[in-house]
Amino acid sequence: MLSHQIFGFKCKDILKFISYLLLPIILGVFALVITLQQQQLLKQQHEEDREISALQREQDKFFNDQKYQNELLDTYINDMITLLKESNGSLTSNEITATIARIKTLDIFRQLDAQRNARIIRVLHDAKQLTETQEHSALDLSTAKLCDIDFRHMAINEKQLHELFLMGVFLSNASFINMDMKFVSFAKTAFDKADFSGISTDLSDTKTLYANFQKASCIAARFNRSMLSYSNFWRSNLKHASFHSADLTNAIFTDANLYGAQFQYARITDMQLQSTLSIQDAILPNGTRAEDRNLINNGHADCTISPVDNWALLTGNVITAMSSTNDTNCQFMLQTFAMGATVMQRVNLSFKWDPNTWPHSQAVLSANMGSNVFIQLRGINEIGHIHSQQKLNSTQRFISLVLNRDMHQLEVIIGFEALVKNSSKSNSWCDDIKLFIVYGTDLEFIQDTSTTTSMITAVLPAYKLFTVFNVFNDMIFNPDDATTVENIGRKLSAAINLGFQCLNDVSKPQCSLSSQRKWHTIFDYNITIISPIVLISSHTDNPRRYMVSYTVMDISKNALLPGTQVIMAIDKVPNDQKLILFGFTIVNNTFVQSPFNSSFTVFTTTSPKTDKLWIILIFLELMALFLFFIGLYFCLYCKFRKRENDKPIA
């Protein structure tokens, strides 16, 4: 029998050595694995204990804060009771008591939450300290800032609230839903957007008789289905407010700003609307869009009168004549083609714009014209110098000029360029020259600059929509201009509202591919742009790609619509109609997009320490397995060689 050897060692000795070595290694590996797992469990338990401790501290802090606020509220109420006893039931009976009550109330408002602030208002109202009577005036709470107040909690049966006087107060996200209010006054009160999500002051389904909203700021406030008979909105800022199906019988809107307001199915007369400061782009009860009176006299060419009526002819000569393409459309045209012409008209701002009431306003000029015509809009100061100016040409639909308190006049100059060789005479015309003012206040300017970025994340993803569109280099487009943004919103509104009309009745002619006409659209859905228009391509690209984000609200239901419903509606509109209504080509022909249109990949991250630990464990286990297979191999190899050596020699 031959003894098989490897490197001078017998196989039997090698196997013994490996068997002696393998068992401690395996035991050591498993001991190490168990130790590491126990450490991991202990660490996890420690983290859980820390979280429980932190949660306990938060709960203790919350209960302590609640206790502290309750103590503040009780102290305030006791102080007011004492003052009422000392002043025979009227906090405004003398100046000192009124001042003390006002200081204490404004100070407590800053320290308490919305629920307790509502209780304070209810206590004061129940004590008749927020009511104007012949015996005493209401407690002055002007400049108080109240957020998330639900006035239903202070009404009788959460319905009736009468004779409430809150003047000059800032009310953010206040709710008056389904309430019956009479003889309430919110004069000079600002109804502010509170949560930047498009939800603003809500007076929906409210019966509010003889309410006073004089000089109130109700930007984007909702008065849907409310009874507002005999209410007073004198000089109020109601920009983008919604009065859908509201009863506005005998309501006063004298000098009120109703720019972009919604009056679908509302009960309001033409006389009421004509008394306003502005109704530009407001949606009237019959679904049509309103326009302010044109500040330009003879802005629409009339072939029956002299073309220079109300215009000063500076150079050349201008005539009125029928369009070469439409024999019913009269236009201003250049007569002396060799030298060109210039006409001018000035608009006095004295009786059209009050810089103290509307300090953040802008003039908007629009016109139709040929390529050989341009229009300049200038702001002129008191001594006749140009303060600022903008220029409109045939590639633009409108321009805007920010008004400054130094401006006393607006000057509109129409220039007809002299024709050079090979120039077309058919391009020397203009018509439909319109000038109006978009009025704005300090308050809405502050809101716009402080809430824009917050609104992006405030809207739930299911309701956040966006459209990506192309802008070519020959188009004048400024995404930071407020008028441009509003114009994009109007175009989106027209297309999306048409989509819902087609969804309900696909037989409408505007829902047909063969229809190339821009049809009248009823606006039952409101579009709110929730973030700045963003350039998502390089500024050197042609075309450049921009993205606009917005929400769609069903006005009748007063609720935001998810992206799936809007996409289903807009898909019913032919692409040619989308282009006519929106005016820009759409990237990939996908008009409305939502974060839920495409799939999302969720990535999870693990701790680097945890990754290293498992790598070590896997390596050790592989080493033990490797040694085990080596031992098994040697065992089988030696056994096989032993059988060969035991064979008899012939």
XYZ file of C-alpha atoms in Angstrom:
650
model
C 0.000 0.000 0.000
C 1.393 3.329 -0.999
C 0.976 6.238 1.279
C -0.270 9.234 -0.703
C 1.509 12.479 0.172
C 0.972 16.129 -0.719
C 3.956 18.455 -0.416
C 5.548 15.905 1.880
C 2.535 15.672 4.183
C 0.343 12.661 4.463
C -3.262 13.089 3.416
C -4.419 11.828 6.761
C -2.417 14.499 8.580
C -3.736 17.233 6.300
C -7.327 16.171 6.901
C -6.772 16.139 10.626
C -5.271 19.632 10.491
C -8.159 20.981 8.419
C -10.741 19.342 10.668
C -9.047 20.837 13.717
C -8.982 24.277 12.017
C -12.421 24.222 10.389
C -14.528 23.781 13.496
C -13.081 26.790 15.408
C -13.394 28.967 12.299
C -17.040 28.039 11.793
C -17.798 28.546 15.473
C -15.951 31.860 15.435
C -17.819 33.064 12.360
C -21.193 32.189 13.833
C -20.233 33.767 17.152
C -19.204 36.929 15.322
C -22.428 36.945 13.305
C -24.543 36.534 16.441
C -22.574 39.276 18.213
C -23.004 41.711 15.332
C -26.704 40.934 15.092
C -27.116 41.505 18.825
C -25.303 44.825 18.521
C -27.599 45.784 15.672
C -30.667 44.853 17.728
C -29.359 46.823 20.697
C -28.728 49.830 18.466
C -32.223 49.550 16.998
C -33.701 49.285 20.493
C -31.713 52.344 21.525
C -33.065 54.302 18.550
C -36.619 53.252 19.412
C -36.094 54.337 23.018
C -34.818 57.702 21.806
C -37.850 58.139 19.536
C -40.207 57.239 22.376
C -38.435 59.718 24.650
C -38.603 62.439 21.991
C -42.297 61.721 21.433
C -42.913 61.876 25.160
C -41.122 65.223 25.350
C -43.198 66.541 22.445
C -46.392 65.401 24.139
C -45.337 67.006 27.409
C -44.483 70.214 25.568
C -47.843 70.139 23.758
C -49.817 69.653 26.976
C -47.785 72.365 28.709
C -48.432 74.744 25.803
C -52.140 73.929 25.901
C -52.215 74.531 29.632
C -50.336 77.815 29.218
C -52.677 79.023 26.454
C -55.730 78.079 28.515
C -54.327 80.080 31.418
C -53.724 83.071 29.122
C -57.277 82.823 27.781
C -58.804 82.565 31.257
C -56.748 85.530 32.463
C -57.820 87.610 29.447
C -61.516 86.809 29.934
C -61.302 87.666 33.640
C -59.579 90.964 32.786
C -62.306 91.821 30.260
C -65.023 90.967 32.801
C -63.361 93.299 35.285
C -63.143 96.090 32.701
C -66.791 95.585 31.735
C -67.873 95.864 35.361
C -65.815 99.009 35.850
C -67.107 100.636 32.639
C -70.810 99.772 33.011
C -70.782 97.146 30.262
C -68.999 99.138 27.538
C -65.290 98.823 26.809
C -65.431 101.921 24.611
C -67.226 104.171 27.088
C -64.000 106.053 27.764
C -60.729 106.333 25.892
C -58.509 104.786 28.579
C -60.637 101.650 28.943
C -60.900 101.280 25.158
C -57.114 101.592 24.797
C -56.439 99.003 27.519
C -58.961 96.567 26.018
C -57.514 97.034 22.527
C -53.909 96.495 23.677
C -54.793 93.388 25.674
C -56.857 91.923 22.825
C -54.269 92.502 20.093
C -51.547 91.093 22.340
C -53.516 87.946 23.186
C -54.284 87.368 19.490
C -50.540 87.073 18.827
C -50.069 84.439 21.537
C -53.058 82.138 21.049
C -54.045 79.717 18.304
C -56.962 80.067 15.882
C -59.447 78.127 18.019
C -58.891 80.269 21.112
C -58.837 83.491 19.071
C -62.256 82.498 17.742
C -63.439 82.098 21.348
C -62.202 85.609 22.140
C -64.166 87.065 19.225
C -67.225 85.132 20.341
C -66.880 86.381 23.937
C -66.547 89.983 22.748
C -69.455 89.573 20.339
C -71.688 87.971 22.985
C -70.834 90.882 25.282
C -71.915 93.247 22.441
C -68.455 94.804 22.270
C -68.155 94.113 18.514
C -71.493 95.731 17.695
C -72.150 99.320 16.647
C -75.086 100.802 18.597
C -76.296 104.262 19.481
C -75.040 103.782 23.029
C -71.471 102.769 22.217
C -69.131 101.994 19.336
C -67.484 98.650 18.647
C -64.082 97.803 20.087
C -61.354 98.769 17.611
C -59.476 95.614 16.524
C -57.908 97.094 13.385
C -54.482 95.697 12.365
C -55.248 92.396 14.128
C -54.087 89.374 12.119
C -56.383 86.375 12.487
C -55.648 83.113 10.692
C -57.894 80.089 10.089
C -60.894 81.507 11.941
C -64.090 79.510 11.409
C -66.875 81.977 12.169
C -69.435 79.174 12.290
C -68.183 78.295 15.777
C -69.305 81.671 17.107
C -72.717 81.723 15.421
C -76.074 80.588 16.781
C -76.478 76.936 15.778
C -73.420 77.546 13.583
C -75.750 79.456 11.237
C -76.740 82.933 12.403
C -74.284 85.720 13.075
C -75.684 89.246 13.186
C -74.298 92.689 13.959
C -70.592 91.869 13.842
C -68.193 94.790 13.348
C -64.596 93.946 12.339
C -62.952 96.921 10.683
C -59.424 96.939 9.298
C -58.678 93.344 10.344
C -56.501 90.879 8.382
C -58.523 87.657 8.017
C -56.576 84.748 6.558
C -58.401 81.590 5.482
C -61.561 82.635 7.295
C -64.695 80.550 6.747
C -68.322 81.685 6.705
C -69.802 78.651 4.920
C -73.596 78.213 5.103
C -74.014 81.147 7.491
C -76.809 83.705 7.793
C -75.313 87.135 8.527
C -77.037 90.503 8.765
C -75.650 93.956 9.456
C -72.032 92.808 9.550
C -69.187 95.154 8.706
C -65.817 94.169 7.263
C -64.900 97.668 6.109
C -61.198 97.972 5.198
C -60.709 94.322 6.143
C -58.177 92.325 4.136
C -59.205 88.778 3.243
C -55.848 87.220 2.587
C -54.849 83.854 1.125
C -53.638 81.928 4.109
C -52.225 78.560 3.077
C -50.950 79.480 -0.428
C -52.826 76.555 -1.912
C -55.463 78.592 -3.714
C -57.880 78.285 -0.764
C -58.778 81.801 0.260
C -61.515 83.430 2.278
C -64.684 81.429 1.760
C -68.146 82.964 2.020
C -69.809 80.227 -0.021
C -73.472 79.423 0.636
C -73.718 82.391 2.988
C -76.706 84.653 3.540
C -75.171 88.055 4.199
C -77.649 90.933 4.168
C -76.528 94.543 4.585
C -72.887 93.489 4.940
C -70.281 96.230 4.770
C -67.156 95.432 2.737
C -66.152 99.032 2.004
C -62.487 99.297 0.967
C -62.018 95.626 1.871
C -59.357 93.536 0.160
C -61.110 90.352 -0.988
C -58.620 89.085 -3.568
C -59.692 85.653 -4.874
C -62.391 85.455 -2.181
C -65.257 83.060 -2.846
C -68.861 84.238 -2.433
C -70.361 81.333 -4.388
C -74.113 80.775 -3.910
C -74.191 83.521 -1.266
C -77.039 85.950 -0.617
C -75.386 89.373 -0.535
C -78.391 91.631 -1.035
C -77.795 95.269 -0.091
C -74.148 94.533 0.731
C -71.685 97.368 0.232
C -68.461 96.690 -1.715
C -67.600 100.351 -2.292
C -63.954 100.700 -3.407
C -63.220 97.069 -2.516
C -60.497 95.078 -4.232
C -62.370 92.002 -5.517
C -59.807 90.922 -8.092
C -60.401 87.288 -9.154
C -63.227 86.916 -6.612
C -65.908 84.336 -7.378
C -69.641 85.157 -7.149
C -70.900 82.022 -8.882
C -74.724 81.796 -8.495
C -74.668 84.575 -5.858
C -77.624 86.882 -5.191
C -76.245 90.431 -5.493
C -79.562 92.264 -5.597
C -79.021 95.958 -4.796
C -75.414 95.296 -3.768
C -73.153 98.331 -4.184
C -70.023 97.909 -6.331
C -69.212 101.578 -6.888
C -65.491 102.013 -7.735
C -64.801 98.354 -6.852
C -62.053 96.471 -8.675
C -63.654 93.369 -10.224
C -60.779 92.443 -12.524
C -61.064 88.756 -13.459
C -64.045 88.165 -11.137
C -66.460 85.294 -11.792
C -70.218 86.034 -12.035
C -71.548 82.896 -13.720
C -75.289 82.597 -13.028
C -75.108 85.448 -10.492
C -77.986 87.880 -9.991
C -76.475 91.261 -10.849
C -77.511 94.092 -13.185
C -75.588 95.917 -15.898
C -75.982 99.139 -13.917
C -74.180 97.590 -10.948
C -71.328 96.416 -13.174
C -71.038 99.769 -14.947
C -70.497 101.537 -11.621
C -67.294 99.593 -10.921
C -63.732 100.776 -11.317
C -62.823 97.778 -13.487
C -64.526 94.634 -14.787
C -61.799 93.735 -17.281
C -61.731 89.971 -17.989
C -64.589 89.322 -15.566
C -66.893 86.451 -16.562
C -70.458 87.774 -16.733
C -73.624 85.835 -15.772
C -74.181 84.809 -19.405
C -70.660 83.365 -19.661
C -69.141 86.144 -21.787
C -65.943 87.974 -20.873
C -66.233 91.650 -19.917
C -63.984 94.496 -21.027
C -63.347 97.915 -19.511
C -64.098 101.049 -21.463
C -61.267 101.774 -23.853
C -59.097 104.646 -22.610
C -58.241 105.371 -26.255
C -60.798 107.444 -28.120
C -61.385 106.268 -31.687
C -59.233 103.184 -31.109
C -61.411 101.114 -33.433
C -61.259 102.549 -36.941
C -64.556 103.958 -38.222
C -64.752 104.634 -41.939
C -67.673 107.044 -41.437
C -65.620 109.631 -39.506
C -62.296 111.355 -39.948
C -59.332 109.106 -39.099
C -57.638 111.877 -37.116
C -60.574 112.458 -34.746
C -59.065 112.382 -31.239
C -55.640 111.712 -32.801
C -52.949 114.335 -33.390
C -51.319 113.907 -36.804
C -47.588 114.532 -36.305
C -46.164 113.523 -39.702
C -47.449 112.192 -43.010
C -51.064 111.315 -43.626
C -53.345 108.513 -42.395
C -56.701 107.423 -43.788
C -59.398 104.900 -42.864
C -60.327 102.246 -45.403
C -61.775 98.769 -45.594
C -59.384 95.868 -45.205
C -58.199 94.205 -48.401
C -59.050 90.809 -46.897
C -62.345 91.710 -45.180
C -64.699 94.277 -46.714
C -66.526 94.739 -43.379
C -63.441 95.609 -41.329
C -62.339 99.246 -41.298
C -58.654 99.979 -40.569
C -56.224 102.873 -40.145
C -53.925 102.900 -43.174
C -50.897 104.796 -44.391
C -51.687 107.128 -47.288
C -48.262 108.540 -48.172
C -46.149 105.396 -48.482
C -42.923 107.183 -49.370
C -42.613 109.189 -46.151
C -44.582 107.270 -43.544
C -46.787 108.833 -40.863
C -47.107 109.310 -37.099
C -50.228 109.954 -34.998
C -50.443 110.539 -31.256
C -53.040 110.572 -28.480
C -52.644 111.349 -24.780
C -54.709 109.994 -21.891
C -54.972 111.996 -18.673
C -54.557 109.745 -15.613
C -55.993 112.212 -13.094
C -59.521 110.779 -13.064
C -58.627 107.237 -14.070
C -55.989 106.172 -11.559
C -55.421 107.005 -7.884
C -51.797 106.135 -6.996
C -52.561 106.232 -3.274
C -55.335 103.634 -3.462
C -53.868 101.536 -6.297
C -50.073 102.008 -6.074
C -49.157 98.778 -7.908
C -50.986 99.188 -11.214
C -50.056 98.873 -14.854
C -51.391 100.070 -18.190
C -51.997 97.388 -20.827
C -52.028 98.194 -24.551
C -53.125 95.797 -27.290
C -53.683 96.245 -31.035
C -53.783 94.516 -34.397
C -51.325 95.811 -36.977
C -49.240 95.027 -40.026
C -45.496 94.473 -39.976
C -44.758 98.068 -41.103
C -46.465 99.578 -38.041
C -45.400 99.983 -34.402
C -47.033 101.587 -31.346
C -45.238 103.225 -28.425
C -46.780 103.538 -24.957
C -45.144 106.225 -22.835
C -45.616 107.471 -19.298
C -45.365 111.285 -19.196
C -44.601 113.212 -16.005
C -45.915 116.615 -14.953
C -43.349 118.618 -16.936
C -43.861 116.583 -20.114
C -40.797 114.354 -19.897
C -40.930 110.642 -20.670
C -40.788 108.611 -17.451
C -40.803 105.144 -19.069
C -41.986 103.548 -22.302
C -42.749 100.272 -24.059
C -43.008 99.396 -27.763
C -45.585 97.128 -29.418
C -45.110 95.527 -32.844
C -46.983 93.040 -35.017
C -45.377 89.997 -33.345
C -46.827 90.910 -29.936
C -50.389 90.789 -28.725
C -49.980 93.373 -25.965
C -47.501 95.287 -23.817
C -47.750 96.577 -20.247
C -46.298 99.659 -18.581
C -45.950 99.867 -14.791
C -47.561 103.076 -13.563
C -45.612 105.433 -11.342
C -47.056 108.149 -9.134
C -44.953 110.690 -11.063
C -46.901 109.919 -14.245
C -49.691 112.319 -15.154
C -50.426 111.166 -18.693
C -50.113 108.160 -20.962
C -49.000 108.848 -24.513
C -49.811 106.468 -27.382
C -47.865 107.006 -30.621
C -48.634 105.003 -33.774
C -45.811 104.927 -36.308
C -46.359 103.938 -39.949
C -42.930 103.270 -41.443
C -42.093 104.561 -44.907
C -42.053 101.804 -47.487
C -38.771 100.801 -49.039
C -38.326 98.937 -52.282
C -40.118 95.566 -52.432
C -42.121 96.365 -49.255
C -45.765 95.349 -49.257
C -48.321 98.139 -48.912
C -50.760 95.684 -47.363
C -48.695 95.658 -44.141
C -49.205 99.372 -43.368
C -52.380 99.196 -41.289
C -53.557 98.970 -37.668
C -56.848 98.622 -35.802
C -58.462 97.573 -32.507
C -56.173 99.747 -30.381
C -57.197 99.203 -26.768
C -55.769 100.636 -23.549
C -56.885 99.755 -20.027
C -55.457 99.703 -16.496
C -54.980 96.676 -14.245
C -55.327 98.075 -10.731
C -53.287 96.653 -7.841
C -52.646 97.405 -4.164
C -49.728 97.124 -1.761
C -51.330 94.129 -0.050
C -51.630 91.970 -3.157
C -48.093 92.957 -4.203
C -46.799 91.634 -0.863
C -48.865 88.469 -1.288
C -47.561 87.856 -4.792
C -43.907 88.221 -3.787
C -44.161 86.172 -0.588
C -46.394 83.269 -1.585
C -45.322 82.329 -5.082
C -42.745 79.707 -4.144
C -44.803 78.332 -1.264
C -47.778 77.611 -3.506
C -45.743 75.122 -5.514
C -45.560 72.645 -2.655
C -48.876 73.504 -0.987
C -51.053 71.910 -3.681
C -51.397 68.139 -3.473
C -49.722 66.361 -6.428
C -53.032 64.861 -7.574
C -54.349 68.382 -8.281
C -51.154 69.932 -9.632
C -51.132 70.190 -13.435
C -48.612 71.579 -15.882
C -48.301 72.392 -19.568
C -45.030 72.527 -21.529
C -45.115 74.800 -24.570
C -42.760 76.204 -27.214
C -41.786 79.851 -27.679
C -39.901 80.671 -30.884
C -37.206 83.334 -31.073
C -39.329 85.677 -33.183
C -41.961 85.811 -30.417
C -41.757 88.372 -27.609
C -42.383 86.472 -24.382
C -41.553 87.584 -20.833
C -42.515 84.934 -18.231
C -41.913 87.397 -15.374
C -44.464 89.907 -16.658
C -47.717 89.779 -14.656
C -49.851 90.505 -17.706
C -48.163 87.701 -19.650
C -48.884 85.253 -16.835
C -52.528 86.342 -16.687
C -52.788 85.994 -20.462
C -51.433 82.430 -20.284
C -54.012 81.698 -17.576
C -56.830 83.006 -19.783
C -55.675 80.864 -22.708
C -55.456 77.756 -20.535
C -58.913 78.538 -19.171
C -60.404 78.833 -22.661
C -58.940 75.502 -23.830
C -59.774 73.530 -20.676
C -63.316 74.914 -20.411
C -63.877 73.932 -24.045
C -62.589 70.464 -23.165
C -65.283 69.992 -20.527
C -67.930 71.270 -22.948
C -66.789 68.704 -25.519
C -66.710 66.015 -22.838
C -70.387 66.686 -22.105
C -71.441 67.100 -25.739
C -68.988 65.942 -28.399
C -71.389 67.022 -31.161
C -70.555 70.702 -30.628
C -69.009 72.210 -33.799
C -65.923 73.457 -31.930
C -65.167 69.841 -30.961
C -64.782 68.880 -34.622
C -61.430 68.511 -36.344
C -62.743 70.480 -39.306
C -63.582 73.517 -37.208
C -60.961 76.274 -37.482
C -62.987 79.004 -35.823
C -62.369 80.466 -32.359
C -65.715 79.788 -30.714
C -67.328 81.391 -27.676
C -66.593 79.381 -24.528
C -68.579 79.290 -21.280
C -66.255 79.429 -18.274
C -67.410 76.988 -15.582
C -63.875 76.049 -14.516
C -61.341 78.432 -13.013
C -57.596 78.179 -13.700
C -55.109 79.307 -11.023
C -51.411 79.502 -11.900
C -49.595 78.334 -8.758
C -45.947 79.040 -9.607
C -43.810 81.164 -11.943
C -43.541 80.104 -15.573
C -40.222 78.228 -15.766
C -37.755 77.939 -18.663
C -36.869 74.219 -18.878
C -34.602 74.390 -21.923
C -31.535 76.429 -22.773
C -32.223 80.103 -23.448
C -30.371 79.684 -26.753
C -32.692 76.940 -28.024
C -35.194 77.663 -30.766
C -37.881 77.076 -29.762
C -37.440 77.607 -26.033
C -39.530 75.380 -23.785
C -41.489 76.792 -20.851
C -43.547 75.029 -18.194
C -46.568 76.556 -16.443
C -48.065 74.879 -13.341
C -51.686 75.422 -12.330
C -54.824 74.001 -10.748
C -58.344 73.652 -12.153
C -61.371 74.375 -9.960
C -64.963 73.378 -10.657
C -66.717 76.654 -9.810
C -70.137 75.083 -9.267
C -68.756 72.562 -6.753
C -66.075 74.864 -5.373
C -63.541 72.018 -5.552
C -60.209 71.330 -7.251
C -60.204 68.722 -10.005
C -57.630 65.911 -10.184
C -55.423 65.669 -13.231
C -57.161 62.578 -14.606
C -60.455 64.445 -15.087
C -58.821 67.454 -16.739
C -56.749 65.273 -19.081
C -59.854 63.301 -20.057
C -61.624 66.566 -20.920
C -58.796 68.247 -22.858
C -58.275 65.109 -24.954
C -61.720 65.769 -26.462
C -60.485 69.030 -28.014
C -58.900 68.741 -31.480
C -55.264 69.825 -31.713
C -56.081 72.660 -34.109
C -58.566 74.109 -31.612
C -55.967 73.862 -28.828
C -53.516 75.827 -30.972
C -56.128 78.478 -31.817
C -57.147 78.952 -28.172
C -53.738 78.647 -26.498
C -51.614 80.291 -29.194
C -48.476 78.192 -28.559
C -47.459 74.790 -29.853
C -47.412 72.061 -27.219
C -44.449 69.764 -26.628
C -45.269 66.174 -27.665
C -48.911 67.243 -28.229
C -49.617 66.582 -24.532
C -51.573 69.654 -23.483
C -52.190 68.836 -19.807
C -49.778 66.768 -17.749
C -49.815 65.635 -14.138
C -47.193 64.106 -11.808
C -49.324 60.953 -11.928
C -49.141 60.663 -15.727
C -45.771 58.937 -15.675
C -44.374 56.204 -13.502
C -42.251 57.069 -10.511
C -39.347 55.019 -9.215
C -38.953 54.992 -5.475
C -35.384 54.792 -4.265
C -34.615 53.723 -0.708
C -31.303 54.340 0.977
C -29.700 52.396 3.771
C -27.147 53.440 6.304
C -23.495 53.094 5.142
C -22.646 51.384 8.425
C -25.374 48.794 7.885
C -24.091 48.129 4.363
C -20.522 47.523 5.633
C -21.744 45.212 8.387
C -23.592 42.930 6.015
C -20.643 42.893 3.610
C -18.377 41.645 6.428
C -20.887 38.976 7.450
C -21.281 37.711 3.902
C -17.489 37.625 3.433
C -16.922 35.591 6.613
C -19.678 33.150 5.757
C -18.231 32.670 2.268
C -14.777 32.039 3.773
C -16.184 29.383 6.104
C -18.050 27.767 3.225
C -14.900 27.876 1.089
C -12.826 26.112 3.780
C -15.555 23.529 4.214
C -15.486 22.653 0.504
C -11.673 22.468 0.533
C -11.822 19.974 3.385
C -14.496 17.946 1.629
C -12.442 17.923 -1.556
C -9.309 16.645 0.212
C -11.323 14.012 2.033
C -12.817 12.619 -1.179
C -9.541 12.936 -3.047
C -7.564 10.974 -0.452
C -10.231 8.318 -0.164
C -10.273 7.838 -3.940
C -6.450 7.620 -4.123
C -6.426 5.123 -1.278
C -8.708 2.745 -3.214
C -6.436 2.923 -6.257
C -3.352 2.107 -4.181
C -5.092 -0.884 -2.550
C -5.585 -2.654 -5.912
C -3.412 -5.870 -6.247
C -0.443 -5.752 -8.594
C -0.698 -8.344 -11.394
